[in-house]
mmCIF file of C-alpha atoms in Angstrom:
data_model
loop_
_atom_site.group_PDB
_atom_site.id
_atom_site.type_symbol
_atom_site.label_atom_id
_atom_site.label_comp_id
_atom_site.label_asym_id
_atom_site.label_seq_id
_atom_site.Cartn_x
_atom_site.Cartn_y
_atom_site.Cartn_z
ATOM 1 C CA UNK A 1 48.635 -38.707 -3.602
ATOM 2 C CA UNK A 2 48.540 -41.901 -1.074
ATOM 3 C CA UNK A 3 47.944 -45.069 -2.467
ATOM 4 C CA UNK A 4 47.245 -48.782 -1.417
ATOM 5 C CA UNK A 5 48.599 -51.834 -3.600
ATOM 6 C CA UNK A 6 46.995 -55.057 -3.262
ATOM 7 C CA UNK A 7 47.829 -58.674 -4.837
ATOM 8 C CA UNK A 8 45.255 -59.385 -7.442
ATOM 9 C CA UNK A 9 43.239 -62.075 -6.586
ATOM 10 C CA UNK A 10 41.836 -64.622 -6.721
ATOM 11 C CA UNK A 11 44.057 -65.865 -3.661
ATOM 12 C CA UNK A 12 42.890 -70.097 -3.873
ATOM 13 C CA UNK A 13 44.076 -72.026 -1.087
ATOM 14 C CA UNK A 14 43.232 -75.587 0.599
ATOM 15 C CA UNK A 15 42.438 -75.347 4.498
ATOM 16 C CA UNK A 16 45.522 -75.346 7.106
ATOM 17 C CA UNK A 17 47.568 -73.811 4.181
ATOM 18 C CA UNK A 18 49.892 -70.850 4.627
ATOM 19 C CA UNK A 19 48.580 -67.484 3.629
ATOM 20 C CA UNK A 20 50.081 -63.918 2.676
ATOM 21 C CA UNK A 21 48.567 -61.250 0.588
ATOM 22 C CA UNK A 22 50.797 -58.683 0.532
ATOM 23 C CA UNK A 23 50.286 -54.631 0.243
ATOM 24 C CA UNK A 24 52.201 -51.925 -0.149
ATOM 25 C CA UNK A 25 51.311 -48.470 0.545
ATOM 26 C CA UNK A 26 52.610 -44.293 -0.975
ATOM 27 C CA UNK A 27 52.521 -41.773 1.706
ATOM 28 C CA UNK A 28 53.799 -38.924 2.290
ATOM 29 C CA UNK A 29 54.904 -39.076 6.158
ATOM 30 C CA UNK A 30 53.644 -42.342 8.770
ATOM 31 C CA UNK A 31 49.918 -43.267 8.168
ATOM 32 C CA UNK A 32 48.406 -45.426 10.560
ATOM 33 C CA UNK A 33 47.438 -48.946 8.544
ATOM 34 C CA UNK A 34 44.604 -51.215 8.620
ATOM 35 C CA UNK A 35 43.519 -54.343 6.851
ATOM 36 C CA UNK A 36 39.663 -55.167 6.639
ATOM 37 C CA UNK A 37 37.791 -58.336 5.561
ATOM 38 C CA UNK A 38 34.312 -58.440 4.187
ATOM 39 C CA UNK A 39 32.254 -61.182 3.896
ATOM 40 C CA UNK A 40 29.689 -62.085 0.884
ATOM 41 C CA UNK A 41 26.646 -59.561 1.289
ATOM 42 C CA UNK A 42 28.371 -57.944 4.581
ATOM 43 C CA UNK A 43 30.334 -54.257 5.571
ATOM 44 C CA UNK A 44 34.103 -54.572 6.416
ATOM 45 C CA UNK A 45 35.525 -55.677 9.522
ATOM 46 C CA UNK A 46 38.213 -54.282 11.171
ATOM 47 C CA UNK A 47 41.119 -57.597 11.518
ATOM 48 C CA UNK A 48 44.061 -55.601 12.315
ATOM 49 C CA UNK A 49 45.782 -52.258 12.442
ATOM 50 C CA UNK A 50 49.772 -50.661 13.449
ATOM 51 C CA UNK A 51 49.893 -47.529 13.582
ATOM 52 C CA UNK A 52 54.055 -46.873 13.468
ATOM 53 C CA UNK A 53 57.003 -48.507 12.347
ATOM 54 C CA UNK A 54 57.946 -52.514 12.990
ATOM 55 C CA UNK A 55 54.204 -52.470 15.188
ATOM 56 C CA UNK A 56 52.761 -55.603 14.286
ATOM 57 C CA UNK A 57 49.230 -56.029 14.010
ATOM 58 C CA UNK A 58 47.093 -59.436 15.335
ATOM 59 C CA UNK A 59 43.466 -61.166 15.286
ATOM 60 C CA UNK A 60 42.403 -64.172 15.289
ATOM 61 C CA UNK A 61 45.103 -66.151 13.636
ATOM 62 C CA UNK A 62 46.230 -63.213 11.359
ATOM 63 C CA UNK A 63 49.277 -60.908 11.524
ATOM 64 C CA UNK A 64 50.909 -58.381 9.712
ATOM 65 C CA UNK A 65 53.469 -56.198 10.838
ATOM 66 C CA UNK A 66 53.949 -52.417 9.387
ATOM 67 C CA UNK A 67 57.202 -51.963 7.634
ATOM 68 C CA UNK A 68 59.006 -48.765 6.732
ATOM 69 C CA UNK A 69 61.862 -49.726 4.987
ATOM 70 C CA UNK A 70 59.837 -51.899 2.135
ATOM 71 C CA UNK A 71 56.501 -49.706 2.388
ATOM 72 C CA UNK A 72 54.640 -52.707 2.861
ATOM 73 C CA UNK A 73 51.863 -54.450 5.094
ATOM 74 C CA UNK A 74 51.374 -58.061 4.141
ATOM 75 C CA UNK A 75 49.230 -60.191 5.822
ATOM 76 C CA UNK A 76 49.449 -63.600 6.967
ATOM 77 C CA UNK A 77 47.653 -66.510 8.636
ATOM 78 C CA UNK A 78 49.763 -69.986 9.449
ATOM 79 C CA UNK A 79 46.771 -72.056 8.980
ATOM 80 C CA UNK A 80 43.334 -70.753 7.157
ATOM 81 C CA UNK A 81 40.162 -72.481 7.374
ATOM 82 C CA UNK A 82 36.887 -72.382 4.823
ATOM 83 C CA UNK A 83 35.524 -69.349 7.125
ATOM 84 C CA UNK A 84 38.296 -67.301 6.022
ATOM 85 C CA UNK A 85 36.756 -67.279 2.576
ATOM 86 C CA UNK A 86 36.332 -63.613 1.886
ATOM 87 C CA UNK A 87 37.725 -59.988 0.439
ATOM 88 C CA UNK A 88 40.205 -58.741 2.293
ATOM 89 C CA UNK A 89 41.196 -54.770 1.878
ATOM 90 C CA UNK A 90 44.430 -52.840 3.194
ATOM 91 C CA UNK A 91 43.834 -49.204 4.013
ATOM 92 C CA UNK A 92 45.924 -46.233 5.023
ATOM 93 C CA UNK A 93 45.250 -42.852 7.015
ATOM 94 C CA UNK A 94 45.752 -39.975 5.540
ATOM 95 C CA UNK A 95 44.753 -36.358 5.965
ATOM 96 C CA UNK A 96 42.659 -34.061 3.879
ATOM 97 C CA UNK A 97 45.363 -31.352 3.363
ATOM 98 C CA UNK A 98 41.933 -28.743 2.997
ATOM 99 C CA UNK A 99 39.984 -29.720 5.988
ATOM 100 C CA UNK A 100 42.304 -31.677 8.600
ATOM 101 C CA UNK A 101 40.499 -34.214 8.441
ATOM 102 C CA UNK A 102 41.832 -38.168 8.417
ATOM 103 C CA UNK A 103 40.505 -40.062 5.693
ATOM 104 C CA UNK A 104 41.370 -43.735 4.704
ATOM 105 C CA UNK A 105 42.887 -45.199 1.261
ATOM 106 C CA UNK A 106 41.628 -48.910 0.302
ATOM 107 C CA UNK A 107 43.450 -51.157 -2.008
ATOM 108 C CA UNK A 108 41.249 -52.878 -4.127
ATOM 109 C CA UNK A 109 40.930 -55.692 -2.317
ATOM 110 C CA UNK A 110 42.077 -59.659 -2.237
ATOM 111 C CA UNK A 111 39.151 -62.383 -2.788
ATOM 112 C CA UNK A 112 40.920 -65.349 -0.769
ATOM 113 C CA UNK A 113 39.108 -68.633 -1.247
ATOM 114 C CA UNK A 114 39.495 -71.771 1.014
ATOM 115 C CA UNK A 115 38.650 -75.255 0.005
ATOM 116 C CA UNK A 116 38.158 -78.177 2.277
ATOM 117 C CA UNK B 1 25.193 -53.351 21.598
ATOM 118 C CA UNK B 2 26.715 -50.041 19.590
ATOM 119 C CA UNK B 3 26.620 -50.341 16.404
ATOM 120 C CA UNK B 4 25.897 -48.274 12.648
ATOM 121 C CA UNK B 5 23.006 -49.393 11.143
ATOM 122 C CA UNK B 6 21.919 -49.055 7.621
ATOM 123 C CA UNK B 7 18.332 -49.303 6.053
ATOM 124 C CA UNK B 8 17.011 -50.678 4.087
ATOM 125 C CA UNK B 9 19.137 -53.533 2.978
ATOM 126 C CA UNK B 10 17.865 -53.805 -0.294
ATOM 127 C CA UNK B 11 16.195 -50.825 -2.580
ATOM 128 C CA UNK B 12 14.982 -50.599 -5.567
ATOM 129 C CA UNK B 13 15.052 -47.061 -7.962
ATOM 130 C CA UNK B 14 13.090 -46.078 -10.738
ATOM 131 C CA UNK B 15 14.116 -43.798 -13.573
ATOM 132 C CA UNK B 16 14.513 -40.273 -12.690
ATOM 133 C CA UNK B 17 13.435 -40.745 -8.886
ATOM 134 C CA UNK B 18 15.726 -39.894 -5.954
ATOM 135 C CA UNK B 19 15.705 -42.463 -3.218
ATOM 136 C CA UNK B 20 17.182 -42.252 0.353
ATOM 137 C CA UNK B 21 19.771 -44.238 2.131
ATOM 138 C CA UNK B 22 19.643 -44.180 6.241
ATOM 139 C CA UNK B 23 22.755 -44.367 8.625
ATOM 140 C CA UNK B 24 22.355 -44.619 11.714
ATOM 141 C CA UNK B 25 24.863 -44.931 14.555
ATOM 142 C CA UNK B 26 25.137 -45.170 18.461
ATOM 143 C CA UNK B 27 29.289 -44.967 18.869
ATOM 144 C CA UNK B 28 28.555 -41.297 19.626
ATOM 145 C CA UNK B 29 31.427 -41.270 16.730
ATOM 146 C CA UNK B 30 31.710 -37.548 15.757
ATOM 147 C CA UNK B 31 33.070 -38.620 11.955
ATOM 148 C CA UNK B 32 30.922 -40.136 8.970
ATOM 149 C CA UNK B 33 31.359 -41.433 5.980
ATOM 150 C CA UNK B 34 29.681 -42.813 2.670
ATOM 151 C CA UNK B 35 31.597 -45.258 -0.034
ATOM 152 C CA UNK B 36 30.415 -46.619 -2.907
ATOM 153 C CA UNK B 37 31.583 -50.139 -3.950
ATOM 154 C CA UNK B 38 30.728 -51.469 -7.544
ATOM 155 C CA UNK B 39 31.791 -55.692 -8.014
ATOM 156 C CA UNK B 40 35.265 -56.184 -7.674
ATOM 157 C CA UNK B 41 36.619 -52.808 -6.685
ATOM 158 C CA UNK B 42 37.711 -51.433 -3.535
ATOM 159 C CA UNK B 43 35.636 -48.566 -1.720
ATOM 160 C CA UNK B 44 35.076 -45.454 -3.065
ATOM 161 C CA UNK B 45 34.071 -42.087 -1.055
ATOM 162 C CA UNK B 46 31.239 -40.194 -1.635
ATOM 163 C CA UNK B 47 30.980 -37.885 0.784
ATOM 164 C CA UNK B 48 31.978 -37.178 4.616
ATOM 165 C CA UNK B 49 31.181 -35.217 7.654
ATOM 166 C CA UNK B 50 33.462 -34.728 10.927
ATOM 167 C CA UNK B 51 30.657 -32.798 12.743
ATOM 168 C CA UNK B 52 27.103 -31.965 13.303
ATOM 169 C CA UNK B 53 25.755 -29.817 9.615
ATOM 170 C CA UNK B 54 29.260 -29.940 7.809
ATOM 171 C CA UNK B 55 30.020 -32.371 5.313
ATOM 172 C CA UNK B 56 32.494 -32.647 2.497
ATOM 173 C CA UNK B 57 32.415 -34.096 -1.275
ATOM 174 C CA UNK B 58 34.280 -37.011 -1.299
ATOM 175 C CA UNK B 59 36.311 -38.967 -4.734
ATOM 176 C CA UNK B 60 32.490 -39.253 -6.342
ATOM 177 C CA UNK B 61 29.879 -36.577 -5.036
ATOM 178 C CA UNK B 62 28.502 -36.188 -8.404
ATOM 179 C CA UNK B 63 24.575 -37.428 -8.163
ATOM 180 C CA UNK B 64 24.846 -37.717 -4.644
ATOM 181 C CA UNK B 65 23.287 -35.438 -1.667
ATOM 182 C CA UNK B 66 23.928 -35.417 2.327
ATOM 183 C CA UNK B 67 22.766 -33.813 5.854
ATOM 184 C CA UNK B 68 23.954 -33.989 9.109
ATOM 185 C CA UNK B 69 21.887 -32.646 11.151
ATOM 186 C CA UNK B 70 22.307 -34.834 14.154
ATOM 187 C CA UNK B 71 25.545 -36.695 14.894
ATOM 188 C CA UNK B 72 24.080 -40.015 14.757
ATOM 189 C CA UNK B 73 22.505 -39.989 11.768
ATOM 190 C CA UNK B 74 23.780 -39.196 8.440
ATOM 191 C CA UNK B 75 21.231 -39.964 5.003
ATOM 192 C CA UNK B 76 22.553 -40.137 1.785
ATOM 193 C CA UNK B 77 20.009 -39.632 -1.124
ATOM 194 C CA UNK B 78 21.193 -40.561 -4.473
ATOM 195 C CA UNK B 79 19.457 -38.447 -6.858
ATOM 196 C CA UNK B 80 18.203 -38.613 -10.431
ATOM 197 C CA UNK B 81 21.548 -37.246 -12.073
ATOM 198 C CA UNK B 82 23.438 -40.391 -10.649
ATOM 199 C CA UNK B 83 23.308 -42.202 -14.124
ATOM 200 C CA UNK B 84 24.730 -45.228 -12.878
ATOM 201 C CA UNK B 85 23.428 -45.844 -9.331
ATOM 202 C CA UNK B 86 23.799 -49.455 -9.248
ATOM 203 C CA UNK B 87 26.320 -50.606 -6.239
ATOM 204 C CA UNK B 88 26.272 -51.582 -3.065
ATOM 205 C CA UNK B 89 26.694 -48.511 -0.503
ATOM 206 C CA UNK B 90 28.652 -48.449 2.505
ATOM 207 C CA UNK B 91 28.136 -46.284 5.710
ATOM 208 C CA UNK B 92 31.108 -45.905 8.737
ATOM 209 C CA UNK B 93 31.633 -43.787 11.546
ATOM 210 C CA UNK B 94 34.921 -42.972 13.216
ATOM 211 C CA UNK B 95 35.755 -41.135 16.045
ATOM 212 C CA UNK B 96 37.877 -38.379 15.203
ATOM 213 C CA UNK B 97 40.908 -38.396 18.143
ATOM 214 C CA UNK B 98 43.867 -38.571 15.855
ATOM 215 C CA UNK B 99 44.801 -41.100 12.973
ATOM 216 C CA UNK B 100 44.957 -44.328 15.284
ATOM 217 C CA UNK B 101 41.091 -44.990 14.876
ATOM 218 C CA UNK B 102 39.750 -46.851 12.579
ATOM 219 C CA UNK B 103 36.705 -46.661 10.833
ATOM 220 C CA UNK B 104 33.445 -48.940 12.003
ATOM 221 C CA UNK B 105 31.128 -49.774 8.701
ATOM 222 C CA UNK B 106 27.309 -51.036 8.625
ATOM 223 C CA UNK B 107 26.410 -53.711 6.449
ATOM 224 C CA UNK B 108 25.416 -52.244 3.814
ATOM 225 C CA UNK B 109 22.586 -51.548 1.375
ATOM 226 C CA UNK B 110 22.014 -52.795 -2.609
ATOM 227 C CA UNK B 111 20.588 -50.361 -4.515
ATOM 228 C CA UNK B 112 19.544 -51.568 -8.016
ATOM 229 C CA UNK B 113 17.450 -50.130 -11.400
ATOM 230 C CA UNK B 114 14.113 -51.208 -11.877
#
């Protein structure tokens, strides 16, 4: 089946640093992907999606940019600040081969802290 | 503002008693979903529905009942036989036009054991 593979984390980082958590992704055909953050006690936010090859996803200071070739989805931010502090989960679309019906994969999520 | 909105945000179960989660939304999103998420794992799904009084068993239906009988709402009682209920639930809603959208979540309810 699909999968989602996420850096283990804890990702620990000192503001205006560089960040990438990367992801790679199993799937059969070209799923649409997604990365949501959650913060403590909170759902997930949408940050970004692509939904084809070389699209590159972008919010708020993050990007990532869907690659075939490498099966991969990294994320990164140029500059992160203590708000950034949070989990962060990649996801894929897939399709319930039963019902039709699209479905999404999580990783397991990054924790990415940020000290002052 | 539209929204999904989950209730309560904290509950409490005793042994053997079922106790019901509420999910509301006003996306008119046809597609709804619940995930379970225990500390330090990613999201697992319990159950789904993509319309009005059908829903599907999801990774971890065991323990676990739905209904949909409107399209905004969509409860999720987690019954006696769910041994290990302890997690923090997580409602979304999608609307189903093709594998571009993404999913919207609510913020979630902590259910714990008394």
């Amino acid at each position: 089946g699909n999968s989602v593979t996420q850096m283990e984390g804890p990702v620990t980082l000192s503001e205006e640093a560089f960040l990438t958590i990367n992801c790679t992704y199993t799937a059969t055909g070209y799923p649409s992907l997604f990365w949501y953050v959650q913060y403590p006690g909170e759902g997930l936010q949408l940050l970004l999606k692509a939904t084809k090859a070389d699209d590159k996803g972008s919010n708020k200071g993050f990007e990532a940019t869907y690659r075939k070739e490498t099966t991969s989805f990294h994320l990164e931010k140029g500059s992160v600040q203590v708000s950034d502090s949070a989990v962060y989960f990649c996801a894929l679309s897939e399709m319930d081969g039963n019902t039709g019906f699209q479905k999404l994969v999580f990783g397991t999520g990054t924790r990415l802290l940020v000290s002052p | 503002d539209g929204g999904i909105t989950q209730s309560p945000k904290y509950l409490f179960r005793k042994e053997g008693q079922n106790v019901t989660l509420s999910c509301e939304q006003n996306l008119n999103h046809d597609a709804m979903y619940w995930y379970r998420q225990d500390p330090g794992q990613g999201l697992r799904l319990i159950y789904y529905s993509q319309i009005v009084n059908d829903f599907q068993k999801g990774d971890i239906a065991e323990g676990y009942s739905v209904s949909r009988e409107k399209k905004e709402s969509f409860p999720l009682t987690v019954t006696s036989a769910q041994k290990n209920p302890t997690a923090f639930y997580l409602c979304a809603s999608r609307l189903d036009r093709g594998r571009n959208q993404p999913q919207h979540f609510g913020d979630g309810t902590r259910l714990s054991i008394l």
